[in-house]
Amino acid sequence: MTAAPQDSERPQNTRAIMSFLREHSPFSNMDDAQLAHLAEHASLRFYADNDVVLSPEDGPVKRFYIVKQGRIRGERARGKDGETETTFEISQGECFPLAALIGERPTRTLHRASGDTFCLSIEHDTFVTLFSQSDPFRDFCLRGVSSLLDQVNQRIQSGAMASIGSSNSLDTPLERYAIRNPIVCSPDLPVRKAVARMHENSVGSIVITDDERHPTGIFTLRDLRTMVAEEKGPLETPIGQVMTKDPCCLTAQADAFEAAMLMAEHHFAHICVVDDDHRLIGMVSERDLFSLQRVDLVNLARTIGTASHLRTLVSLRSDVSRLVDSMLAHGADSGQVVKIITTLNDVTVRRVLELNLKKNDPGIPFTWLTFGSEGRQEQTLLTDQDNGILFQVPDGMTEDQVREKLLPFAETVNKELAECGFTWCKGNIMASNPKLCLSSREWDDWFIRFIDASTPQNLVYSSIFLDMRSIFGPTEPLDALLDKVLARIRKNALFQKMLAGNAITRKPPLTMFRNFRYVQEGKKNKLDLKRQGLAPFVEAVRVFALANGVGEANTIERMNKLAEKGVFDPKDSKAWQEAYSLIQAIRMRSHQEQLERDEPLSNYIDPDDLNPLDRRILRESFRQAQRLQQKLEVTYQL
C-alpha cells in the first residue's frame, strides 16, 4: 500500500483546505488521508447575500456543504400566508444538510446565504466514501452534536486525568470489581470465629447469609471496635445479634458511581453485589472503587459526617475542589459531579446541625429544607444558602412559641454554614427568617396563597420554592406537603400559564443570527452560564414537570420522566439533556480554572476564551434551549 503523501507534497490549495478543516470538528478528528480526500474533491462556491443555496424544490440533495466564510440561514414556511421563519443559522466550520443526504431525499428547509458566503462543497459520491471510511465523520453524521459533546467530555476528563494519573471509570459495572468470592457465615457463628475467618482471608468484612445465600447482615472491623469499646457483649456472642442488618445491595450491572454515592450518603465502606434473585455474588469496598485516587469520595464524606468541630468542617471544604477533578478523571459526567457536590454539601449541613443539636438542642423535632439548585441536587462549587424549617407543633405549644425556640438555633446554623463556604443568601431565603420557619399548616397555607395569587414576586419565588427537598429530620411532613402542592398546581391551569410566561422571559443568549448576546450588568463580552444558559432549561422543564405530576426536582430526572410520560419526544429529551449537561460541564470547568488562578468563583465566561468546538456546541446548546421554550410557548399559547 502506498504511503499517504505528507502535507508538503500536496497542492497548496489542498493544504489550505486541510488546514481550515483541522480547526473544526468533526474534521479535526479525521485522519490525514481522509481529510486529503475531502479537500481534493472539494470545490469553493460563492453565494451573495440572500442567494438560495438549497431548496426543497431542488429534489434529492446531491452535494454536501461546509461553511468556510459567512453564514447560512435556514427558512421554513409558516402558516398558509406564505410567510417564512428562520429556523437556524450556521457559520464557519459547520456543515449541511446531513439528514437529507443520509436519507437521500430533498431538504425540508430552504438554505439561504446571510451576507456574502463561501462554502466548500463535495459531490454525493465523495460524501458516501467519507461516510463509509471515516468513523469520526460517520459518527457525526448519524449523531450530530451529540458526538461533539462526547469530545468535550473526553477532553474535560483527560485534563482532569492528567492531574491525578488514574484510569478507573465511574461508569465501570460492579461485576468488574466484585471478582473475589465474599467471606460469609451463618448468623449463629460466634463473633470470635467470624473475626478469625476475616483475619485468615485478610478482609475487613464478613457477610451473614441465610440458607439461600441471601445477605441478611454484615459485620466489619469497625463494628468489632464498637462492640469492644461499648462492651456490647462477649466475643462468643452469635454474630447475628451484633451484625448490621439489611446490608446495602446492588446488582452486578449497577455502576461504580451508584455505589460511591450510596457509600458517601450513608457512611459505610462495603456494598454487597447480588444477582437478580438477590443471592450474594461478591463484595465491593471503597478501596476497590477509589484505590487510585488522591481524594476519596466516601472517605471525605465520612470525615465530614463525623467531624467533631466546626473548624474541621471549614478546612475540609477545600478538598471538594480536588475531588471534582478526581471525579471528572474517573469518568463522571457533569450530572454526576453536581450530585457528588450536592451530597457532600448535604453531609456538611447535617453535621453542622448535629453539632449544634449536641450543644443547644431546642427540643423541637423539625425538618431542615433546602431549595433551588440544592433542592434539585444541581450544586456546583459556587453556592449560597437557600434553606428553611418545617416543624410539627407539640401539644400545649403555639406555632409562635415553637418558632421562638427554633429561630436562634437556625441563626447559629446559618452563620456556621457561611463559615463553611455556603454564602449568606442575599434574598434572606434562610431558615433564620421567621417567614421560612413554619409549621406544616403554615407552609400549606403559604403555598395556597402562593398558587392562587400569581404575583410577580410569587413567580420569582417559584424558581426557589418549587424545587424543594428535606436533608435532615423526618421526611413524611414534606412528602405530604408536596403531594398537596403538586395536586393544586395540576388543577390550576392559570398558574401553570403564568409560570410558563415567566419561564420564557429568561431567554438563551443568542441573537437572531446566532451571535452571543452578552449580559448587560457591566460585564463586557460576558455570558452568565447559570442565568442565561442553565435557567432557561430549568424553568421550562419545571413547568412541564409540575403540570404533569412529576415529583422529582432534578432537571435531568424531570426530563426523563416527561419522556416516559410522552410529554417530551425521547429524541428531544435526549438533545435537551445533552445541551444542559454541556453548559453545566463548561461552567464547572470554568470554576476549576478560577480556583487554580485563586480567583473568586463566578458564573461569567468570555466565549472568546473558549476553543472553536466549545463555542460551537455552546451555541447549539443555547439553540436547544430556544427549542424547549418554543414548545412551552406552543403548549400554553403564549
Coordinates of C-alpha atoms in Angstrom, one line a residue, residues 67-282:
V67 CA -19.4 26.9 5.5
K68 CA -15.9 28.5 5.0
Q69 CA -16.9 32.1 5.4
G70 CA -20.2 33.9 6.1
R71 CA -23.4 32.3 7.3
I72 CA -26.2 30.1 6.0
R73 CA -29.8 30.7 7.2
G74 CA -32.5 28.0 7.3
E75 CA -36.0 29.1 6.4
R76 CA -39.3 27.3 6.6
A77 CA -42.9 28.3 5.6
R78 CA -45.1 29.4 8.5
G79 CA -48.9 29.0 8.0
K80 CA -50.7 29.4 4.7
D81 CA -49.9 33.1 4.0
G82 CA -46.5 32.5 2.5
E83 CA -44.6 33.9 5.5
T84 CA -41.3 32.2 6.5
E85 CA -39.4 31.9 9.7
T86 CA -35.7 31.4 10.4
T87 CA -35.2 28.0 12.0
F88 CA -31.4 28.2 12.3
E89 CA -28.2 30.0 11.4
I90 CA -24.9 28.2 10.9
S91 CA -21.5 29.7 10.5
Q92 CA -17.8 28.9 9.8
G93 CA -16.9 25.3 10.1
E94 CA -20.4 24.0 10.3
C95 CA -22.0 21.8 7.6
F96 CA -25.3 20.9 5.9
P97 CA -27.6 19.2 5.0
L98 CA -26.8 15.9 6.7
A99 CA -30.3 14.4 7.3
A100 CA -31.4 14.9 3.7
L101 CA -28.1 13.5 2.3
I102 CA -28.3 10.4 4.5
G103 CA -32.0 9.9 3.7
E104 CA -31.3 10.5 0.0
R105 CA -34.3 13.0 -0.1
P106 CA -34.9 16.7 -0.7
T107 CA -34.1 19.1 2.1
R108 CA -37.2 20.3 4.0
T109 CA -35.6 23.6 4.7
L110 CA -34.6 26.4 2.3
H111 CA -30.9 27.3 2.9
R112 CA -30.1 30.9 2.1
A113 CA -26.8 32.9 2.3
S114 CA -26.8 35.5 5.0
G115 CA -24.3 38.1 3.7
D116 CA -21.5 37.2 1.3
T117 CA -20.8 33.5 1.9
F118 CA -18.2 30.9 0.7
C119 CA -18.9 27.2 1.1
L120 CA -16.8 24.1 0.4
S121 CA -18.8 21.5 -1.4
I122 CA -18.3 17.9 -2.4
E123 CA -20.4 15.5 -4.6
H124 CA -22.6 12.8 -3.1
D125 CA -20.2 10.0 -4.1
T126 CA -17.3 11.6 -2.2
F127 CA -19.6 12.1 0.8
V128 CA -20.6 8.4 0.7
T129 CA -16.9 7.4 0.6
L130 CA -16.0 9.5 3.6
F131 CA -19.1 8.3 5.4
S132 CA -18.1 4.6 4.9
Q133 CA -14.4 5.0 5.7
S134 CA -14.2 7.6 8.5
D135 CA -15.5 6.6 11.9
P136 CA -15.5 10.2 13.3
F137 CA -17.2 11.6 10.2
R138 CA -19.9 8.8 10.2
D139 CA -20.5 9.2 14.0
F140 CA -21.0 12.9 13.5
C141 CA -23.4 12.4 10.5
L142 CA -25.5 10.0 12.5
R143 CA -25.4 11.7 15.9
G144 CA -24.7 15.3 15.2
V145 CA -23.9 17.5 18.1
S146 CA -24.1 14.5 20.5
S147 CA -20.9 13.2 19.0
L148 CA -19.2 16.5 19.6
L149 CA -20.4 16.6 23.2
D150 CA -18.5 13.3 23.7
Q151 CA -15.3 15.1 22.6
V152 CA -15.9 17.9 25.1
N153 CA -16.5 15.4 27.9
Q154 CA -13.4 13.4 26.9
R155 CA -11.2 16.5 26.9
I156 CA -12.5 17.5 30.3
Q157 CA -11.9 14.0 31.6
S158 CA -8.4 13.8 30.1
G159 CA -7.5 17.2 31.5
A160 CA -8.5 16.1 35.0
M161 CA -6.9 12.7 34.5
A162 CA -3.5 14.4 33.9
S163 CA -3.7 15.8 37.4
I164 CA -4.2 12.5 39.2
G165 CA -3.0 9.8 36.8
S166 CA -5.8 7.4 37.1
S167 CA -7.8 5.2 34.6
N168 CA -10.7 3.8 36.6
S169 CA -14.1 5.0 35.4
L170 CA -17.2 5.6 37.5
D171 CA -19.2 4.0 34.7
T172 CA -17.5 0.7 35.3
P173 CA -20.0 -2.1 36.2
L174 CA -19.6 -3.5 39.7
E175 CA -19.2 -7.0 38.2
R176 CA -15.7 -5.9 37.2
Y177 CA -14.8 -5.0 40.8
A178 CA -16.6 -7.9 42.6
I179 CA -14.2 -10.5 41.4
R180 CA -13.3 -12.2 44.7
N181 CA -15.6 -14.6 46.5
P182 CA -17.0 -12.9 49.5
I183 CA -16.4 -14.3 53.0
V184 CA -19.7 -15.4 54.5
C185 CA -21.0 -17.1 57.6
S186 CA -24.3 -18.1 59.3
P187 CA -25.9 -15.8 62.0
D188 CA -25.2 -18.3 64.8
L189 CA -21.4 -18.2 64.3
P190 CA -19.6 -16.7 67.3
V191 CA -18.1 -13.3 66.7
R192 CA -14.6 -14.7 67.7
K193 CA -14.7 -17.3 64.9
A194 CA -16.1 -14.8 62.4
V195 CA -13.3 -12.4 63.1
A196 CA -10.8 -15.2 62.8
R197 CA -12.2 -16.1 59.4
M198 CA -11.9 -12.4 58.4
H199 CA -8.2 -12.4 59.6
E200 CA -7.4 -15.6 57.7
N201 CA -8.7 -14.1 54.5
S202 CA -7.3 -10.6 55.0
V203 CA -10.6 -8.9 54.6
G204 CA -12.4 -6.1 56.6
S205 CA -15.9 -7.5 56.5
I206 CA -17.9 -10.7 56.6
V207 CA -21.4 -11.1 55.2
I208 CA -24.1 -13.0 57.1
T209 CA -26.3 -15.0 54.8
D210 CA -29.3 -17.4 55.0
D211 CA -29.5 -20.9 53.5
E212 CA -30.3 -19.4 50.1
R213 CA -27.2 -17.2 50.2
H214 CA -29.3 -14.1 50.6
P215 CA -27.4 -11.4 52.6
T216 CA -29.1 -10.7 55.9
G217 CA -26.4 -8.7 57.6
I218 CA -22.8 -7.5 57.6
F219 CA -20.1 -7.3 60.2
T220 CA -17.0 -5.2 59.8
L221 CA -13.8 -4.4 61.7
R222 CA -15.4 -1.1 62.6
D223 CA -18.3 -3.0 64.2
L224 CA -15.8 -5.1 66.2
R225 CA -14.2 -1.9 67.6
T226 CA -17.6 -0.5 68.6
M227 CA -18.6 -3.8 70.2
V228 CA -15.4 -3.9 72.3
A229 CA -15.3 -0.2 73.2
E230 CA -19.0 -0.1 74.2
E231 CA -19.0 -3.6 75.8
K232 CA -21.9 -4.8 73.8
G233 CA -21.2 -8.4 74.6
P234 CA -18.5 -11.2 74.8
L235 CA -16.8 -12.4 71.7
E236 CA -18.8 -15.7 72.0
T237 CA -21.9 -13.7 71.1
P238 CA -23.6 -15.0 67.9
I239 CA -22.7 -12.6 65.1
G240 CA -26.4 -12.3 64.2
Q241 CA -27.0 -10.4 67.4
V242 CA -24.4 -7.7 66.7
M243 CA -24.4 -7.5 62.9
T244 CA -25.7 -4.6 60.8
K245 CA -28.9 -5.8 59.4
D246 CA -30.2 -5.5 55.9
P247 CA -26.8 -4.5 54.2
C248 CA -26.9 -2.3 51.2
C249 CA -27.0 -4.4 48.0
L250 CA -26.7 -3.6 44.3
T251 CA -26.8 -5.8 41.2
A252 CA -23.6 -6.6 39.2
Q253 CA -24.9 -4.3 36.4
A254 CA -25.0 -1.2 38.6
D255 CA -22.1 1.1 38.1
A256 CA -19.4 2.4 40.4
F257 CA -21.0 5.9 40.6
E258 CA -24.1 4.5 42.1
A259 CA -22.1 2.5 44.7
A260 CA -19.9 5.5 45.5
M261 CA -23.0 7.8 46.1
L262 CA -24.6 5.2 48.4
M263 CA -21.3 4.9 50.4
A264 CA -21.0 8.7 50.6
E265 CA -24.6 9.2 51.6
H266 CA -24.7 6.6 54.4
H267 CA -21.1 6.5 55.5
F268 CA -20.4 2.8 55.0
A269 CA -17.5 1.2 53.2
H270 CA -18.9 -2.0 51.7
I271 CA -21.6 -3.0 49.3
C272 CA -22.9 -6.5 48.6
V273 CA -23.2 -7.4 45.0
V274 CA -26.2 -9.7 44.3
D275 CA -27.7 -11.4 41.3
D276 CA -31.3 -11.0 40.0
D277 CA -32.5 -13.4 42.7
H278 CA -30.8 -11.4 45.5
R279 CA -28.1 -14.1 46.0
L280 CA -24.7 -12.8 47.1
I281 CA -22.1 -13.0 44.3
G282 CA -19.4 -10.5 45.5

